[in-house]
Short mmCIF file of the C-alpha atoms (twelve columns), coordinates in Angstrom:
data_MODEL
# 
_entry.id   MODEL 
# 
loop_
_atom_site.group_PDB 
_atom_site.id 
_atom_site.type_symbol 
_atom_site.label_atom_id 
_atom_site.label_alt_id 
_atom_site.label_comp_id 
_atom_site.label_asym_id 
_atom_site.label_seq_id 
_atom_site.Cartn_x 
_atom_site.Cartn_y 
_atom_site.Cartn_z 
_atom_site.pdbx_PDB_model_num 
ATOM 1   C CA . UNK A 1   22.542  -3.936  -2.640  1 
ATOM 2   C CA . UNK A 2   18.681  -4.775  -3.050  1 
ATOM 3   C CA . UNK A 3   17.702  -8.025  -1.584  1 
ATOM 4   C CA . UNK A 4   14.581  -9.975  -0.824  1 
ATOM 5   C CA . UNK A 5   13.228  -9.339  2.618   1 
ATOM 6   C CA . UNK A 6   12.427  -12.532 4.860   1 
ATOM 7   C CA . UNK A 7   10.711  -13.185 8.575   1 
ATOM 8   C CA . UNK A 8   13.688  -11.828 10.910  1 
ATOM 9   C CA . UNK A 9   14.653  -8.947  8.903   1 
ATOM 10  C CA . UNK A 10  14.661  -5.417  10.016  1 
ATOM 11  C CA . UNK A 11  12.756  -2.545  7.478   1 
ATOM 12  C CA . UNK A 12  14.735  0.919   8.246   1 
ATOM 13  C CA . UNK A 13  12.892  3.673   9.449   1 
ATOM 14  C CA . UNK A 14  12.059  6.483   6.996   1 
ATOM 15  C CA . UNK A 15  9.985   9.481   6.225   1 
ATOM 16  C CA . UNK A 16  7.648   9.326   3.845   1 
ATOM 17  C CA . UNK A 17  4.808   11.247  1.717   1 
ATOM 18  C CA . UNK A 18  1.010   10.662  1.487   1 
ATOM 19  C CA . UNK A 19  -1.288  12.707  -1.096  1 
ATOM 20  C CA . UNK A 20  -2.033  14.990  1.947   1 
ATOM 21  C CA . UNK A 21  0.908   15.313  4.466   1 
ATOM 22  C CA . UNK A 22  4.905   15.489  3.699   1 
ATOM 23  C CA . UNK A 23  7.737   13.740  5.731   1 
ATOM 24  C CA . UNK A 24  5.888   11.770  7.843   1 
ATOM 25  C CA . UNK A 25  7.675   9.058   10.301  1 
ATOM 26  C CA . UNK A 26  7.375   5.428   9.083   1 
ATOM 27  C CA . UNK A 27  8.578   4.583   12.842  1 
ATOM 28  C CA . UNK A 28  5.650   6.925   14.278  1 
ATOM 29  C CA . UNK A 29  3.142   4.925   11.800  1 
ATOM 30  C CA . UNK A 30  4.567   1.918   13.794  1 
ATOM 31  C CA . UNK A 31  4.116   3.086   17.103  1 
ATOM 32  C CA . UNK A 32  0.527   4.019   16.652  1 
ATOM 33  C CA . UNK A 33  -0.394  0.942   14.255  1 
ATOM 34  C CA . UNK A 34  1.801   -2.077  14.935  1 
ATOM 35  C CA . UNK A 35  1.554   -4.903  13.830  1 
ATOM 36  C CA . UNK A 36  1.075   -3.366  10.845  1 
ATOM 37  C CA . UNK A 37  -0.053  -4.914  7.280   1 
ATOM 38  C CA . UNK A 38  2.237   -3.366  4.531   1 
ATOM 39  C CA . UNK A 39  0.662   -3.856  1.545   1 
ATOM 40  C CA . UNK A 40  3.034   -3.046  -2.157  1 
ATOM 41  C CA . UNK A 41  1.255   -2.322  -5.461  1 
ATOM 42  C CA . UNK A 42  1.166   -0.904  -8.731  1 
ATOM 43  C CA . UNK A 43  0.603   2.940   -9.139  1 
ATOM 44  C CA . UNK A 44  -2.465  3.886   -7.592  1 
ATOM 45  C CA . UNK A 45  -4.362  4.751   -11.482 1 
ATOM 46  C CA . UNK A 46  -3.695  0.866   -12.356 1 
ATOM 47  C CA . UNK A 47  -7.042  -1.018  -12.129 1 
ATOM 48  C CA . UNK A 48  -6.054  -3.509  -9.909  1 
ATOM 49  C CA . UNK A 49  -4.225  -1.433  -7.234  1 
ATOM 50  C CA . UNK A 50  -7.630  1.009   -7.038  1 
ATOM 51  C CA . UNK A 51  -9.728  -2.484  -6.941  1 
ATOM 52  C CA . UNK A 52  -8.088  -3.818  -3.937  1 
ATOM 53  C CA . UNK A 53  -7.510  -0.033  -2.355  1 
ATOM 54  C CA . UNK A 54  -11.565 0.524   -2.334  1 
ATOM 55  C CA . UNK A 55  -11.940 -2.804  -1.391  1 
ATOM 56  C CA . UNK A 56  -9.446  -2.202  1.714   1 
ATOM 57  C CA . UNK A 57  -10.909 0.770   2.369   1 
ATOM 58  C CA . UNK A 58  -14.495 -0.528  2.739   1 
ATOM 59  C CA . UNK A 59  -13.549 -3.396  4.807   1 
ATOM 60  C CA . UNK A 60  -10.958 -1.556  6.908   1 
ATOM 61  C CA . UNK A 61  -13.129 -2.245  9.919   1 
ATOM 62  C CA . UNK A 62  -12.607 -6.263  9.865   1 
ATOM 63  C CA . UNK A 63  -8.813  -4.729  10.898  1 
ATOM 64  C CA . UNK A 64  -9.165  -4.898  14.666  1 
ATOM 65  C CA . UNK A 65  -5.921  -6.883  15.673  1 
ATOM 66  C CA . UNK A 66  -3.411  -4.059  13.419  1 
ATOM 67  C CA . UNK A 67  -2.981  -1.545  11.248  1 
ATOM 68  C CA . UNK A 68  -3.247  -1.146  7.858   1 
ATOM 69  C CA . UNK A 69  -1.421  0.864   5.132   1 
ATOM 70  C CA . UNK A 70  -0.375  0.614   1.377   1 
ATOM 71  C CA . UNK A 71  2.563   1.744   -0.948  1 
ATOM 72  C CA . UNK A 72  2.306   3.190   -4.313  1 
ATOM 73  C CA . UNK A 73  4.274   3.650   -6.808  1 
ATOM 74  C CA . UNK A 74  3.078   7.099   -7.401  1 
ATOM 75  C CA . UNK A 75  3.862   11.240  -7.082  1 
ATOM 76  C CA . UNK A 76  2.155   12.049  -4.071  1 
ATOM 77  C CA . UNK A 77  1.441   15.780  -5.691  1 
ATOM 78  C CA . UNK A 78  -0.564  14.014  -8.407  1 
ATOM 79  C CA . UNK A 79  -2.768  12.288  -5.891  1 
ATOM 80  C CA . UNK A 80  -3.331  15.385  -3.841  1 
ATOM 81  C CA . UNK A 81  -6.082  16.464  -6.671  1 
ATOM 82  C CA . UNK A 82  -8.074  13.509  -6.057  1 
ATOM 83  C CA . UNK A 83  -6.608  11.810  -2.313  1 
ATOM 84  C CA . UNK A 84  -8.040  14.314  0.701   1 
ATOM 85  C CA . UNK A 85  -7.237  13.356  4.309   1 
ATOM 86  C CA . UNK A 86  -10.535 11.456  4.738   1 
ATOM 87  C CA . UNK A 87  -10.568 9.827   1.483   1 
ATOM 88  C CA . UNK A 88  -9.318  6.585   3.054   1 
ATOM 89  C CA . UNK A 89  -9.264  5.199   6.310   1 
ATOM 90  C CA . UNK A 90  -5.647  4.036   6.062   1 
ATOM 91  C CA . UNK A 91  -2.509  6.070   4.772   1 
ATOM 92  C CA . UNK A 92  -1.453  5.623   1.508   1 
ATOM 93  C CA . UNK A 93  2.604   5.738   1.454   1 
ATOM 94  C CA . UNK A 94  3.827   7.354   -2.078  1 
ATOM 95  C CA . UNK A 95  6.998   5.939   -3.663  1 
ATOM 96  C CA . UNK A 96  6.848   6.772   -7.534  1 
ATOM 97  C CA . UNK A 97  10.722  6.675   -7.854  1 
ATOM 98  C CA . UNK A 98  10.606  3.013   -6.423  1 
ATOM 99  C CA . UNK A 99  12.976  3.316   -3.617  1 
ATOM 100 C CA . UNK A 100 11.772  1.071   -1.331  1 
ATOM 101 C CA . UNK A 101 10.874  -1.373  -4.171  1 
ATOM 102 C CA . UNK A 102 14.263  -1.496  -5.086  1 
ATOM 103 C CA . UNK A 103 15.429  -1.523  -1.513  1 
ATOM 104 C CA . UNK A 104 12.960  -4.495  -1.108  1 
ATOM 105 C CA . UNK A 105 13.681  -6.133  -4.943  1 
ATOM 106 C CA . UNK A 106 10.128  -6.697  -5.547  1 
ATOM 107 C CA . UNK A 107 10.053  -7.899  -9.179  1 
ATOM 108 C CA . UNK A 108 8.567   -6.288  -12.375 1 
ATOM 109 C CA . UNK A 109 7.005   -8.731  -14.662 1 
ATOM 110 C CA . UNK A 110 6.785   -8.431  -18.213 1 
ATOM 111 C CA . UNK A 111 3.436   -9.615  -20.245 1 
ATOM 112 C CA . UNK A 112 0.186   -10.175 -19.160 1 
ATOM 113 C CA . UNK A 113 0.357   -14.033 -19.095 1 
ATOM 114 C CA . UNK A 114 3.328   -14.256 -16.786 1 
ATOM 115 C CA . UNK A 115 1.782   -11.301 -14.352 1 
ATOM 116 C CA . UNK A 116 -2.351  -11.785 -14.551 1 
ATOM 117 C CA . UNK A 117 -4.176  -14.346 -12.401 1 
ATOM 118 C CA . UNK A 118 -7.849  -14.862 -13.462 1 
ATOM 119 C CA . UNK A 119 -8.992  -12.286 -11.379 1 
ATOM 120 C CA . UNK A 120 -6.390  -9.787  -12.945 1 
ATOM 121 C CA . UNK A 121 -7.842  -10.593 -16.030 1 
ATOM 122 C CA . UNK A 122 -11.534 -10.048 -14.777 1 
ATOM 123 C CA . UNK A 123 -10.509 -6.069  -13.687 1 
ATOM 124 C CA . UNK A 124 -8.371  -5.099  -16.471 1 
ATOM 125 C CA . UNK A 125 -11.722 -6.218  -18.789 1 
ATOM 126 C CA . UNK A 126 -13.879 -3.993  -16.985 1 
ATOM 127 C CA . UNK A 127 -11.123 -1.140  -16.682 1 
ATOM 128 C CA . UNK A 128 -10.819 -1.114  -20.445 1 
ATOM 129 C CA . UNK A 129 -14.822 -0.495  -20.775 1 
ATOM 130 C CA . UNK A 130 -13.993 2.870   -19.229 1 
ATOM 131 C CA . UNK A 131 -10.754 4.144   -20.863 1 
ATOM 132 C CA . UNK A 132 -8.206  1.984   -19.667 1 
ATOM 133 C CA . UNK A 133 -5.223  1.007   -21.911 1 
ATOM 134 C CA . UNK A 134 -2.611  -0.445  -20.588 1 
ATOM 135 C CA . UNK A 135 0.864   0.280   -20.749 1 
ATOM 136 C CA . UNK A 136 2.898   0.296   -24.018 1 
ATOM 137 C CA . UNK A 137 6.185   -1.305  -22.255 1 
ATOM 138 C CA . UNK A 138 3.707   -4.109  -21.062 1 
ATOM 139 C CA . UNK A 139 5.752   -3.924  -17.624 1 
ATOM 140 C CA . UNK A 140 3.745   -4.609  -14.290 1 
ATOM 141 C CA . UNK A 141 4.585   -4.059  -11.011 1 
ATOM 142 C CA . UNK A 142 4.557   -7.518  -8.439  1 
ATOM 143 C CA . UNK A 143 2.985   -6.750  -4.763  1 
ATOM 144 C CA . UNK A 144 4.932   -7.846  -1.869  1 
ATOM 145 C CA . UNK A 145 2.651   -8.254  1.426   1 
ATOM 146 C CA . UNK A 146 4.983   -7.356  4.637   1 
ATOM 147 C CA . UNK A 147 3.528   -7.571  8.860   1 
ATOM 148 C CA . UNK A 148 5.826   -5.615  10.581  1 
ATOM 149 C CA . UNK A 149 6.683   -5.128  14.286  1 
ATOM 150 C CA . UNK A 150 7.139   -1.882  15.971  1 
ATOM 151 C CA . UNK A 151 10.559  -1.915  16.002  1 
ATOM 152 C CA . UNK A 152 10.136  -2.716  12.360  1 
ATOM 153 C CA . UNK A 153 11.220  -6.267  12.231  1 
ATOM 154 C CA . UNK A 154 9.633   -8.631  9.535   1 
ATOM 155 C CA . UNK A 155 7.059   -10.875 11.279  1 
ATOM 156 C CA . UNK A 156 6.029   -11.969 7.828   1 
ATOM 157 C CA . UNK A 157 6.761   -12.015 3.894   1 
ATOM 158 C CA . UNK A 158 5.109   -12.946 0.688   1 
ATOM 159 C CA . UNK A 159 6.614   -12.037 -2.813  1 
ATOM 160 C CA . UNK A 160 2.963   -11.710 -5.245  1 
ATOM 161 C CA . UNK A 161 3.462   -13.621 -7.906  1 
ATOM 162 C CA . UNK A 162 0.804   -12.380 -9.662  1 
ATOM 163 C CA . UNK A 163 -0.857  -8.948  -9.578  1 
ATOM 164 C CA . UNK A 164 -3.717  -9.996  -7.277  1 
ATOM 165 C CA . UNK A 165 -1.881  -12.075 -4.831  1 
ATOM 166 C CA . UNK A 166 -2.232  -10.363 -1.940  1 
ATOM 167 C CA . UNK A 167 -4.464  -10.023 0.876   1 
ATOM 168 C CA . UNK A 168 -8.652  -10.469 -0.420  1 
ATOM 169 C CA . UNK A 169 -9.808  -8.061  1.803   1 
ATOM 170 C CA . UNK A 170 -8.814  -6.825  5.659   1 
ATOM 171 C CA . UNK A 171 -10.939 -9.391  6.647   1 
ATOM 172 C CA . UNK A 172 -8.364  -11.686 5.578   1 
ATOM 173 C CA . UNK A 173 -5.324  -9.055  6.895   1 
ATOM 174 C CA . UNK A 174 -6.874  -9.945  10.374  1 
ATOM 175 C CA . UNK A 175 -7.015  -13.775 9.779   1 
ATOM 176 C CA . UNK A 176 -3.548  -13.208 9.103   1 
ATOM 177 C CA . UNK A 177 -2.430  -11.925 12.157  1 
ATOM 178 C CA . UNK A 178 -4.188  -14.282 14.438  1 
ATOM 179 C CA . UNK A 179 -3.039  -17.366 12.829  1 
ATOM 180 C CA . UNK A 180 0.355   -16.125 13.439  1 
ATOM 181 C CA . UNK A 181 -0.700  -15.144 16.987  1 
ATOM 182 C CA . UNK A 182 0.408   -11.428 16.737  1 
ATOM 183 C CA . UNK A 183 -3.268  -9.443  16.703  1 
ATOM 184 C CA . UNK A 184 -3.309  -7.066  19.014  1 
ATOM 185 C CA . UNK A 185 -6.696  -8.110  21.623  1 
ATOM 186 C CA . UNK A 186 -10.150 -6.074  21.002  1 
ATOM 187 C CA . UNK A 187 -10.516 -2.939  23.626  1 
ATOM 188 C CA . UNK A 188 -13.660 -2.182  24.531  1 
ATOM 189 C CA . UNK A 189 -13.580 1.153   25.739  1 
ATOM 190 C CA . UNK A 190 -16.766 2.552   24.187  1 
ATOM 191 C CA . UNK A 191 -14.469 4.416   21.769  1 
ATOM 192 C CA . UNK A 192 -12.992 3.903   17.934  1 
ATOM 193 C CA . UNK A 193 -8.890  2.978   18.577  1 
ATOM 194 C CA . UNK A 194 -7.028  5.993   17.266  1 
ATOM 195 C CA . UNK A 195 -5.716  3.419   14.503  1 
ATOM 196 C CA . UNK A 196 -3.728  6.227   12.564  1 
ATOM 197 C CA . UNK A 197 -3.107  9.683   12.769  1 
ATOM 198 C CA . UNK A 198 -2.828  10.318  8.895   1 
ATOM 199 C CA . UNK A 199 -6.783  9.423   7.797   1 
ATOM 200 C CA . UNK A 200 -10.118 9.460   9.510   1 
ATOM 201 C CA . UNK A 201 -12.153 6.631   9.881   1 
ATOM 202 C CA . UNK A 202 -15.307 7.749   9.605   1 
ATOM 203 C CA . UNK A 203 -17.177 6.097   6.802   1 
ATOM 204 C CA . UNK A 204 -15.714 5.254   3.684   1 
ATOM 205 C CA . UNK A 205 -16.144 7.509   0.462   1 
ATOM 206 C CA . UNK A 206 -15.909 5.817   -2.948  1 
ATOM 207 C CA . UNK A 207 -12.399 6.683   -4.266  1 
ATOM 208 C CA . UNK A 208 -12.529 9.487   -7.267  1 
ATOM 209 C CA . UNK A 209 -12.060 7.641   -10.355 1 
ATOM 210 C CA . UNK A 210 -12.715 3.915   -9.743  1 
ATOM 211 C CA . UNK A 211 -16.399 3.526   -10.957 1 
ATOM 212 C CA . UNK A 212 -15.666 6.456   -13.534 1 
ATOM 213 C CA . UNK A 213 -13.094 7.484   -16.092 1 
ATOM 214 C CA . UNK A 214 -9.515  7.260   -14.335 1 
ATOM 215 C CA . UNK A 215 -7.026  9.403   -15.354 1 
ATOM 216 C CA . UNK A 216 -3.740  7.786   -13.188 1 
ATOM 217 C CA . UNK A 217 -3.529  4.676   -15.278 1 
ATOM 218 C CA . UNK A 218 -0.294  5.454   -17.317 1 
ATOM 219 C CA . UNK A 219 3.259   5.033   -15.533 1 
ATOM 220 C CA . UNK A 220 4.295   7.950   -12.865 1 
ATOM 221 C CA . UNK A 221 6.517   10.037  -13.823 1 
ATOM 222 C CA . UNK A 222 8.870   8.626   -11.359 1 
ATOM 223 C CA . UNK A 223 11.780  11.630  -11.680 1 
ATOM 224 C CA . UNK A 224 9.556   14.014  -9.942  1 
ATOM 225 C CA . UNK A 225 9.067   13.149  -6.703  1 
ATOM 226 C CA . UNK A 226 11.204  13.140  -3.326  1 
ATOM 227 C CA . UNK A 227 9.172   10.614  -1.672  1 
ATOM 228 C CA . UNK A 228 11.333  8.249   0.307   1 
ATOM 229 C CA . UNK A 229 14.517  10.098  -0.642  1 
ATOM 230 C CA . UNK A 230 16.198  9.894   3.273   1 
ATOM 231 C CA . UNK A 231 15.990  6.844   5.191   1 
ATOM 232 C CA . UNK A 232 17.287  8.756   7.948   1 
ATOM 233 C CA . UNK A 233 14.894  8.537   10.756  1 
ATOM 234 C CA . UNK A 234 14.250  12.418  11.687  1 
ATOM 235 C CA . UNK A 235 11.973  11.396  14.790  1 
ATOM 236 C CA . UNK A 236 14.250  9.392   17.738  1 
ATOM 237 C CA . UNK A 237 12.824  7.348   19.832  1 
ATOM 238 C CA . UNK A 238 12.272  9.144   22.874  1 
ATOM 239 C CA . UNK A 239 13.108  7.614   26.429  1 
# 
């Protein structure tokens, strides 16, 4: 049965899909990234998930005490036309048949007024100036914002209770983590950290769609994907 996670609880290890690789291992992603920001939004076409994904992506670098990565409720095939390797400098987890949200019971809202915050408001206004329409069942999709430990325990939890609240920026991710005393200490090695092994980090290339016509806005087509099917871990943790 679906229940709210809290501080203390334990996410399950699982393999999941990006636009660009198959089957990865969440518990590898922790290894490499941990503590690690876990960010839950909308599909990636909806104006306010690719809004706060460029705005990630272009302050990724503010990141220095964690990782970073975000869940969408999207088919990871569909993204592959438009989502390359280097596109962004975090992985982008695809769930389109919700698993994980249900797992997780992050809410749906229905109606604008009960979902929007002012700032909501301000990027669906601008969205619609370049096609946007949004959709006819009036359903959104609530974030949740998790910091997780290696070993996958919760280290933190907030439920969105409106579209936009969620981290600002990862500027804010990493305020986050040193207020709650888990950031990882700078290294100064001369080098970038190897931060994940699913995206470069080279600089950051606007995201295909957001400043032009978008054509992911409507609702996934959420019976045609596998993503998140097994929450088997297939990697064990080696000795």
């Amino acid at each position: 049965m679906s229940k709210r996670i809290s501080a203390g609880d334990r996410l399950p290890f699982f393999r999941y899909d990006t636009p660009y690789s198959a089957q990865n291992s969440f518990r590898q992603l922790l290894a490499h990234t941990a503590p690690l920001v876990l960010v839950f939004m909308s599909n990636f076409g909806h104006p306010v998930t690719r809004t706060f994904a460029e705005r990630y992506a272009r302050t990724c670098e503010d990141l220095t005490g964690g990782g970073f990565a975000l869940v969408v409720r999207s088919r990871a095939d569909k993204l592959s036309r438009t989502v390359g390797p280097d596109t962004l400098p975090y992985p982008l987890l695809c769930d389109a048949r919700g698993v994980l949200y249900d797992l997780l019971d992050i809410p749906t809202r229905s109606g604008a007024l009960t979902s929007y915050s002012l700032e909501a408001w301000q990027i669906i206004r601008e969205a619609r100036k370049h096609g946007y329409r949004p959709p006819k069942n009036g359903v959104q999709q609530l974030p949740l914002t998790l910091v997780l430990a290696e070993d996958g325990t919760v280290l933190f939890s907030h439920y969105g209770a409106s579209l936009t609240d969620i981290p600002a920026d990862c500027a804010a991710m990493q305020k986050l983590l040193e207020d709650m005393n888990v950031a990882r200490p700078p290294v100064d090695d001369g080098e970038d950290d190897d931060v994940t092994i699913y995206a470069g980090r080279g600089e950051v290339p606007d995201i295909p769609g957001l400043s032009a016509q978008v054509h992911e806005y409507g609702a996934p087509e959420l019976e045609q994907t596998m993503a998140f099917g097994v929450f088997e871990d297939p990697y064990p943790k080696e000795s």
